[in-house]
Amino acid sequence: MEAAAAIVGLLFVLFVLAGVFVTVKAVKAAKRGVDRTVAHARRTVEDTTLRARQLAQPGVVGELAQLRLSLRTSMRATQEVLYGGSPDDASLSEAIGLFERLSAHGHELDDELKRLEREPDRATIGARLPDLRERLERITHSAESLRWAARDRARKFADDDLASLSDQIDVESGALRHWTRVEDATDPLRDPVPSRPESAGPGETKVPGRGQPTDGPARSGATAGPTDAAARSWGPTPEDPPAITARDPRTQPSYPWQKAPRTEDTTT
């Protein structure tokens, strides 16, 4: 009885622990979902604000907004390509590591541009713009190199897989249409064709055991023997014309316009 109570208590504790574990996992997943939603909403608001500032405030402030918008768009596009293709291609792990190092420089540049937006001295901002634009071009160029390399790699794999699939489909299609296949000696799927004996030409007779034909009817008559006559006694061969048999006058049909045959006296 005590053992049964201990087992029931142990099962109860296990069920409680499993429930707590599942609850914690669900809460963490919900928190990650909320964080992603909030981050996406924040990015959308910031991008919309930068676009509005770029159009509404010309000058150094609008140019700063344009630089930030270009940096964020390029880095986000590269991140989506690399992280989206990494589950299918393990070789992108090194590229992701390089992109993370590049992202650190991108975040540093974005923070500096954000600080300059609140700078009241427009002359200082204008003096620093060429250097900031050069840094932006270097970062975006590196990000684009990684992004297009990953895209070219994915397209190359897709083309190779499509070519291999097309070859397999062609082979299977040929196997399904086996009745239309031409007897080609180089076709690996060709059915073996039995060898056919060579037919002798006109005026030639094949001699058993020899590869060359003999010419003329004289030699064929000389070599013909009882076996040949017995073989021909079964009936006409396909090459011989059919025999014509005369009709019996008694079996011929009579027509009303024909005269009756005249009978003659043979008695003397």
Short mmCIF file of C-alpha atoms in Angstrom, two decimals:
data_model
loop_
_atom_site.label_atom_id
_atom_site.label_comp_id
_atom_site.label_asym_id
_atom_site.label_seq_id
_atom_site.Cartn_x
_atom_site.Cartn_y
_atom_site.Cartn_z
CA MET A 1 0.00 0.00 0.00
CA GLU A 2 2.82 2.33 0.91
CA ALA A 3 4.55 1.53 -2.42
CA ALA A 4 1.39 2.39 -4.37
CA ALA A 5 1.08 5.71 -2.53
CA ALA A 6 4.75 6.49 -3.25
CA ILE A 7 4.24 5.73 -6.96
CA VAL A 8 1.13 7.94 -7.11
CA GLY A 9 2.98 10.76 -5.36
CA LEU A 10 5.93 10.44 -7.73
CA LEU A 11 3.62 10.53 -10.75
CA PHE A 12 1.90 13.62 -9.36
CA VAL A 13 5.25 15.37 -8.91
CA LEU A 14 6.29 14.43 -12.45
CA PHE A 15 3.02 15.78 -13.87
CA VAL A 16 3.50 19.04 -11.96
CA LEU A 17 7.08 19.42 -13.21
CA ALA A 18 6.00 18.67 -16.78
CA GLY A 19 3.23 21.25 -16.52
CA VAL A 20 5.64 23.87 -15.16
CA PHE A 21 8.14 23.11 -17.94
CA VAL A 22 5.50 23.39 -20.66
CA THR A 23 4.19 26.63 -19.15
CA VAL A 24 7.66 28.18 -19.01
CA LYS A 25 8.34 27.18 -22.63
CA ALA A 26 5.01 28.64 -23.73
CA VAL A 27 5.68 31.90 -21.87
CA LYS A 28 9.14 32.22 -23.39
CA ALA A 29 7.78 31.53 -26.88
CA ALA A 30 5.05 34.12 -26.37
CA LYS A 31 7.62 36.63 -25.07
CA ARG A 32 9.81 36.04 -28.13
CA GLY A 33 6.81 36.53 -30.37
CA VAL A 34 5.90 39.77 -28.60
CA ASP A 35 9.51 40.98 -28.82
CA ARG A 36 9.61 40.25 -32.55
CA THR A 37 6.33 42.06 -33.07
CA VAL A 38 7.48 45.08 -31.08
CA ALA A 39 10.83 45.18 -32.88
CA HIS A 40 9.13 44.94 -36.26
CA ALA A 41 6.70 47.70 -35.34
CA ARG A 42 9.57 49.89 -34.08
CA ARG A 43 11.54 49.35 -37.30
CA THR A 44 8.47 50.19 -39.38
CA VAL A 45 7.90 53.42 -37.42
CA GLU A 46 11.55 54.44 -37.68
CA ASP A 47 11.66 53.74 -41.43
CA THR A 48 8.49 55.72 -41.98
CA THR A 49 9.87 58.60 -39.93
CA LEU A 50 13.12 58.61 -41.89
CA ARG A 51 11.27 58.65 -45.21
CA ALA A 52 9.10 61.51 -44.06
CA ARG A 53 12.11 63.44 -42.75
CA GLN A 54 13.99 62.83 -46.02
CA LEU A 55 11.14 64.38 -48.01
CA ALA A 56 10.04 67.07 -45.57
CA GLN A 57 13.43 68.41 -44.39
CA PRO A 58 15.87 69.11 -47.23
CA GLY A 59 19.47 69.84 -46.44
CA VAL A 60 21.78 68.08 -44.01
CA VAL A 61 18.94 66.67 -41.91
CA GLY A 62 17.28 65.11 -44.96
CA GLU A 63 20.62 63.73 -46.14
CA LEU A 64 21.28 62.16 -42.77
CA ALA A 65 17.88 60.52 -42.92
CA GLN A 66 18.67 59.24 -46.42
CA LEU A 67 22.00 57.77 -45.25
CA ARG A 68 20.35 55.99 -42.31
CA LEU A 69 17.58 54.64 -44.52
CA SER A 70 20.05 53.29 -47.10
CA LEU A 71 22.15 51.65 -44.39
CA ARG A 72 19.19 49.98 -42.69
CA THR A 73 17.68 48.74 -45.95
CA SER A 74 20.93 47.18 -47.20
CA MET A 75 21.81 45.52 -43.88
CA ARG A 76 18.28 44.18 -43.39
CA ALA A 77 18.15 42.68 -46.91
CA THR A 78 21.52 40.96 -46.42
CA GLN A 79 20.47 39.61 -43.03
CA GLU A 80 17.28 38.10 -44.48
CA VAL A 81 19.17 36.37 -47.31
CA LEU A 82 21.92 34.92 -45.11
CA TYR A 83 19.76 33.78 -42.20
CA GLY A 84 17.05 32.53 -44.53
CA GLY A 85 19.46 30.33 -46.52
CA SER A 86 21.55 29.04 -43.60
CA PRO A 87 19.19 26.12 -42.71
CA ASP A 88 19.62 24.69 -46.24
CA ASP A 89 23.29 25.58 -46.78
CA ALA A 90 25.72 25.07 -43.91
CA SER A 91 28.46 26.87 -45.85
CA LEU A 92 26.77 30.20 -45.07
CA SER A 93 27.80 30.00 -41.42
CA GLU A 94 31.13 31.70 -42.13
CA ALA A 95 29.37 34.38 -44.17
CA ILE A 96 26.98 34.96 -41.26
CA GLY A 97 29.96 35.43 -38.93
CA LEU A 98 31.42 38.05 -41.27
CA PHE A 99 28.06 39.76 -41.52
CA GLU A 100 27.78 39.98 -37.74
CA ARG A 101 31.15 41.73 -37.62
CA LEU A 102 29.98 44.04 -40.37
CA SER A 103 26.75 44.67 -38.47
CA ALA A 104 28.75 46.03 -35.55
CA HIS A 105 30.22 48.72 -37.84
CA GLY A 106 26.77 49.36 -39.29
CA HIS A 107 25.22 49.86 -35.83
CA GLU A 108 28.05 52.18 -34.88
CA LEU A 109 27.49 54.28 -38.02
CA ASP A 110 23.72 54.34 -37.48
CA ASP A 111 24.15 55.54 -33.89
CA GLU A 112 26.51 58.27 -35.03
CA LEU A 113 24.08 59.43 -37.71
CA LYS A 114 21.28 59.43 -35.12
CA ARG A 115 23.36 61.65 -32.80
CA LEU A 116 24.11 64.05 -35.62
CA GLU A 117 20.38 64.48 -36.26
CA ARG A 118 20.15 66.22 -32.87
CA GLU A 119 23.26 68.32 -33.49
CA PRO A 120 22.37 72.03 -33.78
CA ASP A 121 25.57 72.98 -35.63
CA ARG A 122 24.69 72.33 -39.28
CA ALA A 123 28.14 73.39 -40.47
CA THR A 124 29.83 70.63 -38.48
CA ILE A 125 27.39 68.12 -39.84
CA GLY A 126 28.05 69.26 -43.40
CA ALA A 127 31.81 68.94 -42.85
CA ARG A 128 31.48 65.37 -41.61
CA LEU A 129 29.05 64.22 -44.28
CA PRO A 130 31.71 63.15 -46.89
CA ASP A 131 33.44 60.90 -44.38
CA LEU A 132 30.13 59.43 -43.23
CA ARG A 133 29.03 58.84 -46.83
CA GLU A 134 32.28 57.02 -47.60
CA ARG A 135 31.88 54.75 -44.57
CA LEU A 136 28.31 54.04 -45.58
CA GLU A 137 29.36 53.08 -49.11
CA ARG A 138 32.02 50.69 -47.81
CA ILE A 139 29.59 48.99 -45.43
CA THR A 140 26.76 48.71 -47.96
CA HIS A 141 29.15 47.46 -50.65
CA SER A 142 30.38 44.66 -48.35
CA ALA A 143 26.81 43.79 -47.40
CA GLU A 144 25.76 43.67 -51.06
CA SER A 145 28.73 41.43 -51.90
CA LEU A 146 27.67 38.91 -49.26
CA ARG A 147 24.02 39.13 -50.30
CA TRP A 148 24.56 38.60 -54.02
CA ALA A 149 27.13 35.84 -53.42
CA ALA A 150 24.58 33.95 -51.30
CA ARG A 151 21.89 34.47 -53.95
CA ASP A 152 24.18 33.28 -56.75
CA ARG A 153 25.09 30.21 -54.72
CA ALA A 154 21.44 29.36 -54.10
CA ARG A 155 20.58 29.87 -57.78
CA LYS A 156 23.52 27.66 -58.84
CA PHE A 157 22.31 24.85 -56.56
CA ALA A 158 18.79 25.24 -57.93
CA ASP A 159 20.05 25.08 -61.54
CA ASP A 160 22.13 21.96 -60.84
CA ASP A 161 19.22 20.24 -59.13
CA LEU A 162 16.90 21.17 -62.00
CA ALA A 163 19.39 19.82 -64.59
CA SER A 164 19.75 16.54 -62.70
CA LEU A 165 15.98 16.26 -62.34
CA SER A 166 15.49 16.93 -66.07
CA ASP A 167 17.96 14.16 -66.96
CA GLN A 168 16.16 11.69 -64.69
CA ILE A 169 12.80 12.66 -66.18
CA ASP A 170 14.15 12.18 -69.71
CA VAL A 171 15.40 8.69 -68.84
CA GLU A 172 12.10 7.77 -67.21
CA SER A 173 10.13 9.16 -70.16
CA GLY A 174 12.21 7.07 -72.55
CA ALA A 175 11.60 3.98 -70.44
CA LEU A 176 7.85 4.60 -70.45
CA ARG A 177 7.84 5.04 -74.26
CA HIS A 178 9.83 1.88 -74.92
CA TRP A 179 7.67 0.95 -77.91
CA THR A 180 8.74 4.08 -79.82
CA ARG A 181 12.45 3.70 -79.19
CA VAL A 182 14.60 3.43 -82.28
CA GLU A 183 16.88 0.40 -82.40
CA ASP A 184 20.04 2.24 -81.59
CA ALA A 185 23.09 0.29 -80.54
CA THR A 186 24.20 3.15 -78.26
CA ASP A 187 20.90 3.24 -76.36
CA PRO A 188 21.48 1.61 -72.95
CA LEU A 189 17.77 0.85 -72.59
CA ARG A 190 17.40 -0.79 -75.98
CA ASP A 191 15.97 -4.31 -75.92
CA PRO A 192 18.23 -6.94 -77.50
CA VAL A 193 17.23 -7.66 -81.09
CA PRO A 194 17.76 -11.26 -82.26
CA SER A 195 20.14 -11.67 -85.15
CA ARG A 196 18.51 -12.35 -88.49
CA PRO A 197 19.99 -14.63 -91.16
CA GLU A 198 21.24 -12.91 -94.25
CA SER A 199 19.07 -13.55 -97.29
CA ALA A 200 20.71 -14.59 -100.49
CA GLY A 201 20.43 -12.20 -103.40
CA PRO A 202 19.11 -13.09 -106.82
CA GLY A 203 21.30 -15.67 -108.49
CA GLU A 204 23.13 -16.50 -105.26
CA THR A 205 22.91 -19.53 -103.00
CA LYS A 206 24.19 -19.70 -99.45
CA VAL A 207 26.41 -22.73 -98.87
CA PRO A 208 26.33 -24.07 -95.31
CA GLY A 209 29.59 -23.60 -93.45
CA ARG A 210 30.90 -20.96 -95.84
CA GLY A 211 30.57 -17.19 -95.74
CA GLN A 212 30.67 -16.50 -99.50
CA PRO A 213 27.74 -17.16 -101.89
CA THR A 214 28.12 -19.21 -105.03
CA ASP A 215 27.06 -17.70 -108.34
CA GLY A 216 24.88 -19.09 -111.05
CA PRO A 217 22.24 -21.74 -111.30
CA ALA A 218 24.80 -24.36 -112.38
CA ARG A 219 26.42 -24.48 -108.98
CA SER A 220 23.07 -24.43 -107.20
CA GLY A 221 21.98 -27.42 -109.31
CA ALA A 222 25.19 -29.22 -108.63
CA THR A 223 24.87 -28.80 -104.92
CA ALA A 224 21.14 -29.61 -104.79
CA GLY A 225 20.55 -33.14 -103.56
CA PRO A 226 17.80 -35.36 -102.22
CA THR A 227 17.54 -33.23 -99.13
CA ASP A 228 16.80 -30.15 -101.19
CA ALA A 229 14.23 -32.04 -103.31
CA ALA A 230 12.55 -33.39 -100.18
CA ALA A 231 12.43 -29.93 -98.69
CA ARG A 232 10.77 -28.60 -101.86
CA SER A 233 8.30 -31.48 -102.09
CA TRP A 234 6.20 -30.03 -99.25
CA GLY A 235 4.81 -27.35 -101.53
CA PRO A 236 5.73 -24.17 -103.33
CA THR A 237 8.01 -21.73 -101.57
CA PRO A 238 7.03 -18.06 -101.25
CA GLU A 239 9.40 -17.22 -104.12
CA ASP A 240 7.78 -19.73 -106.60
CA PRO A 241 4.64 -18.67 -108.53
CA PRO A 242 1.49 -20.58 -107.56
CA ALA A 243 0.40 -23.40 -109.86
CA ILE A 244 -2.64 -22.81 -112.13
CA THR A 245 -5.21 -25.61 -112.22
CA ALA A 246 -7.63 -25.83 -115.16
CA ARG A 247 -11.31 -25.68 -114.33
CA ASP A 248 -13.55 -28.70 -114.83
CA PRO A 249 -16.19 -27.93 -117.54
CA ARG A 250 -18.79 -29.75 -115.50
CA THR A 251 -18.29 -27.46 -112.54
CA GLN A 252 -18.40 -24.27 -114.54
CA PRO A 253 -21.57 -22.19 -114.00
CA SER A 254 -24.02 -22.00 -116.89
CA TYR A 255 -25.70 -18.80 -117.98
CA PRO A 256 -28.99 -18.47 -119.98
CA TRP A 257 -27.30 -16.81 -122.97
CA GLN A 258 -24.87 -19.68 -123.49
CA LYS A 259 -25.70 -22.41 -125.99
CA ALA A 260 -25.79 -25.96 -124.87
CA PRO A 261 -22.67 -27.94 -125.89
CA ARG A 262 -23.00 -29.93 -129.10
CA THR A 263 -22.67 -33.69 -128.70
CA GLU A 264 -21.18 -35.71 -131.62
CA ASP A 265 -21.76 -39.34 -132.50
CA THR A 266 -18.64 -41.38 -131.96
CA THR A 267 -20.27 -44.61 -133.11
CA THR A 268 -19.40 -45.92 -136.50
#
